[in-house]
Coordinates of C-alpha atoms and ligand atoms in Angstrom, one line a residue:
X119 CA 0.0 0.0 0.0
X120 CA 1.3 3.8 -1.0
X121 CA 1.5 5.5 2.4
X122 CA -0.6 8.6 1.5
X123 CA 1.8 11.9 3.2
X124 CA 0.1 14.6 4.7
X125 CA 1.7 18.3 3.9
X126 CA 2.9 20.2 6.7
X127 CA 4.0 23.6 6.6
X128 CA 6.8 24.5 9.0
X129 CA 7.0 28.2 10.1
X130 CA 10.5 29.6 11.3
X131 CA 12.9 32.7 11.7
X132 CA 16.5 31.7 12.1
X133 CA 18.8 28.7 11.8
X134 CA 16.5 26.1 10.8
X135 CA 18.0 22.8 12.4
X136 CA 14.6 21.3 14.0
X137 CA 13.2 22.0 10.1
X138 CA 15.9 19.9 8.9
X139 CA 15.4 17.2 11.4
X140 CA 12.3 17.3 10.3
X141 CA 12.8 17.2 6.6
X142 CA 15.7 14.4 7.0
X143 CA 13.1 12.4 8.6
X144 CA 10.0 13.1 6.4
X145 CA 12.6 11.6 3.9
X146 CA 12.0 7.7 4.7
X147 CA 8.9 6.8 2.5
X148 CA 7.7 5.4 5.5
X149 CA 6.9 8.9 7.4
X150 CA 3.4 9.6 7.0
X151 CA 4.3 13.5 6.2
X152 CA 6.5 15.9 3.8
X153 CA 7.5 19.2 4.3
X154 CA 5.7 20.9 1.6
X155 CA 6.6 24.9 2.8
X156 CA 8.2 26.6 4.8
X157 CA 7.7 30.4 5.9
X158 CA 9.9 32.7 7.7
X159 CA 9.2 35.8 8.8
X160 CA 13.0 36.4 8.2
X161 CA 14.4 37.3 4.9
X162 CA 17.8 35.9 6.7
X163 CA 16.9 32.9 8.4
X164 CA 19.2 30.0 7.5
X165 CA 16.2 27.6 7.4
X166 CA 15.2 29.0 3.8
X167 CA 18.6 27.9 2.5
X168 CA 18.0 24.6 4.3
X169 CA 14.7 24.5 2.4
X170 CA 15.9 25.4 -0.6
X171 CA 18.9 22.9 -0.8
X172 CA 15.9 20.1 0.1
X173 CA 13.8 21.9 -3.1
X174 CA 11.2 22.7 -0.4
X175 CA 9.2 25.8 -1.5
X176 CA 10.2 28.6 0.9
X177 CA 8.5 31.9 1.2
X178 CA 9.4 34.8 3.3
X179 CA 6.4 37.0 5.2
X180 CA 7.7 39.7 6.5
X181 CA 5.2 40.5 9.6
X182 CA 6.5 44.1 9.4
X183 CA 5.0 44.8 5.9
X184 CA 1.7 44.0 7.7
X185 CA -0.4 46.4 9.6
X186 CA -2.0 44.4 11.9
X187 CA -1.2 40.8 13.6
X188 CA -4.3 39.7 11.6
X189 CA -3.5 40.8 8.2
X190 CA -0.1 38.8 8.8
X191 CA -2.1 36.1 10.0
X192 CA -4.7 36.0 7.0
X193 CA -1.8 35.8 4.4
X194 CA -0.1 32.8 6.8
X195 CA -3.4 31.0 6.5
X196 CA -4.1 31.8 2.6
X197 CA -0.6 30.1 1.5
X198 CA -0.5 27.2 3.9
X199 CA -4.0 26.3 3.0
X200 CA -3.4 27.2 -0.8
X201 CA -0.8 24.7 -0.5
X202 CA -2.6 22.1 0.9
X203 CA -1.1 22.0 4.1
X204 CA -2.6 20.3 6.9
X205 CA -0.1 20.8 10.0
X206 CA 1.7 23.9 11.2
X207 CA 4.9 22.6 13.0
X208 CA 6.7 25.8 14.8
X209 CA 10.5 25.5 14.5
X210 CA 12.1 28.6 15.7
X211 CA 9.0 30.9 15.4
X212 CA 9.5 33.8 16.9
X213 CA 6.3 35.4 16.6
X214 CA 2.9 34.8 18.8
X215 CA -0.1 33.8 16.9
X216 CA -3.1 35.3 18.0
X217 CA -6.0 33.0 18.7
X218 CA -8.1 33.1 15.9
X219 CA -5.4 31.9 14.1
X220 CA -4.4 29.1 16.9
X221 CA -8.2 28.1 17.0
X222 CA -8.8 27.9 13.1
X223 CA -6.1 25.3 13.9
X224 CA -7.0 24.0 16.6
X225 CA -5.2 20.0 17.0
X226 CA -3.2 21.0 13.6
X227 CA -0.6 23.3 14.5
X228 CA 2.6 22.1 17.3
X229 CA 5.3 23.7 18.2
X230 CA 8.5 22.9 20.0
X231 CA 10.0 24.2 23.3
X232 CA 13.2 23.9 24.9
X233 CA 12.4 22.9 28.4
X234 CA 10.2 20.3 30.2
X235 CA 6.8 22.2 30.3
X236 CA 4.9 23.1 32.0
X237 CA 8.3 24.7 33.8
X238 CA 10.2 27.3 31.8
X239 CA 7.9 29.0 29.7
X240 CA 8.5 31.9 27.9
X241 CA 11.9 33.3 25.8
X242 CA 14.6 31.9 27.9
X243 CA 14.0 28.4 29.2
X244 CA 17.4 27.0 29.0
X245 CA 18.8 30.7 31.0
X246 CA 15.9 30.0 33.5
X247 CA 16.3 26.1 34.0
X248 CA 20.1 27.3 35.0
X249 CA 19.4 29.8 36.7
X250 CA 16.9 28.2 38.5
X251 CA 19.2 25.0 39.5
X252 CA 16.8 22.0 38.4
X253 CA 19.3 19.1 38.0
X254 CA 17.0 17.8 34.6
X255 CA 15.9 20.1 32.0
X256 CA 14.9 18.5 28.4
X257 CA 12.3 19.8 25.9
X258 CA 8.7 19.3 25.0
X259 CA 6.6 19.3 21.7
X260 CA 2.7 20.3 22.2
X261 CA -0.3 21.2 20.6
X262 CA -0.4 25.3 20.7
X263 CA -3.2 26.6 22.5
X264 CA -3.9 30.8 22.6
X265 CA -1.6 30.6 25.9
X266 CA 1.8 30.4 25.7
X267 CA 3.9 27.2 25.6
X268 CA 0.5 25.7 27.0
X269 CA -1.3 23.4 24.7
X270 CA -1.5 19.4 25.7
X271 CA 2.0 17.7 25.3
X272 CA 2.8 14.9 22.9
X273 CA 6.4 14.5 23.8
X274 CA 9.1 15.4 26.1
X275 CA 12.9 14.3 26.9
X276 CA 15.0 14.9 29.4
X277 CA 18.6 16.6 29.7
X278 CA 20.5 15.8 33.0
X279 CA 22.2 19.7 34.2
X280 CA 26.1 18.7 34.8
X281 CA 27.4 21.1 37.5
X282 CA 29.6 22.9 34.5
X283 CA 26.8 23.1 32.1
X284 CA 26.5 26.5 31.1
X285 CA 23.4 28.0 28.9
X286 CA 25.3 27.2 25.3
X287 CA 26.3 23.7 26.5
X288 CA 22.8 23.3 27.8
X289 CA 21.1 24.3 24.8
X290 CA 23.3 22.2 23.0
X291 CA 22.4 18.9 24.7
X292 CA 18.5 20.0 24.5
X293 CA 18.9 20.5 21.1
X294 CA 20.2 17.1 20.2
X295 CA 16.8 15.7 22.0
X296 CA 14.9 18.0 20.2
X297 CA 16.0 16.8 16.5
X298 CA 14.7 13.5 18.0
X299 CA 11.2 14.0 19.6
X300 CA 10.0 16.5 16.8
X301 CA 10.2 13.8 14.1
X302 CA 8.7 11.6 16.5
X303 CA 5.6 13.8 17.6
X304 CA 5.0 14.7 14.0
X305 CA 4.3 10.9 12.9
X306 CA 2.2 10.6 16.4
X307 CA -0.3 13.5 15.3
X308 CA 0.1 12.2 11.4
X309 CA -0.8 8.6 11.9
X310 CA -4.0 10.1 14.0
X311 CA -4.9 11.9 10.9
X312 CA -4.5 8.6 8.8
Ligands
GRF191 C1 14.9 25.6 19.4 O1 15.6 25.5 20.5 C2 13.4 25.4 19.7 O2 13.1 24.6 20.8 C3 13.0 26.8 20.0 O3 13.7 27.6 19.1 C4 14.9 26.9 18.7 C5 14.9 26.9 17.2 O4 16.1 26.3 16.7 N1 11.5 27.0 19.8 P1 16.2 25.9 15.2 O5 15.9 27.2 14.4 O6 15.3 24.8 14.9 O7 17.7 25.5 15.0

């Protein structure tokens, strides 16, 4: 039987490594989705060269040419669903979708955080788990919800905190685990869809 693979549209704004773990992976015929687009927001995010060595359409929306968070959010939802896209996966997204736009995809759009929610949300969760002094930190992929870094989780892993780690080395070792448990929460959600 042909495995039917759903589109997914990945929306980032700088280096692009979780989009290319995402890509390798979508790569086995046997991974029930392929990156059809990706956006940035970015003109210079590294993730569109990434794309574009892959042949993966990428488009640039530049939510500054916009007036309002909705009109960005309108043209967002015109070319992922002109494109047949059926998932949003957040890689890097450094903007906040408002919740009309989180609601219209409601179970459909995930997003990936570097720290074992529900601690650490926010823009520094690998600073804060230091900081802090947890002895595990790791990362999380969920379902967005309207709140922030709130939605139900489909996977985590953990990082053990070495007395030396520091917030690079840190982010480094979350990181790796990330590359791992995106691919794997994207086939989850997929083979739902199925
Ligand atoms: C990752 O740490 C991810 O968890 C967070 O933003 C970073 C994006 O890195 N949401 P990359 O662009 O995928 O390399």
């Amino acid at each position: 039987m042909i495995l039917k693979k759903i589109k997914i549209a990945v929306l980032i704004s700088g280096r692009g490594s979780n989009l290319e773990s995402l890509i390798n992976a979508a790569k086995n015929k046997n991974f029930p989705a392929e990156i059809a687009l990706v956006i940035s927001n970015k003109s210079d995010a590294y993730g569109l060269e990434i794309a574009k060595k892959n042949s993966i359409e990428a488009v640039v929306i530049d939510h500054k040419k916009f007036s309002s968070r909705t009109q960005f959010e309108s043209k967002l939802h015109k070319i992922i669903t002109d494109k047949n896209c059926q998932i949003i996966c957040l890689a890097g997204f450094m903007r906040i979708l408002g919740a009309r736009f989180v609601n219209k995809w409601h179970d459909k759009i995930i997003n990936i955080h570097p720290s074992l929610l529900p601690s650490f949300k926010g823009a520094n969760p690998v600073e804060d788990a230091i900081n802090y002094g947890v002895k595990y930190s790791g990362c999380t992929v969920h379902y967005v919800s309207p709140e922030l870094d709130s939605g139900p989780i489909i996977e985590q892993a953990v990082v053990k905190i070495l007395p030396l780690d520091n917030k690079e080395s840190l982010a480094l070792k979350i990181l790796k685990e990330e590359h791992k448990i995106y691919p794997k929460a994207l086939k989850i959600i997929c083979n739902k869809l199925n």
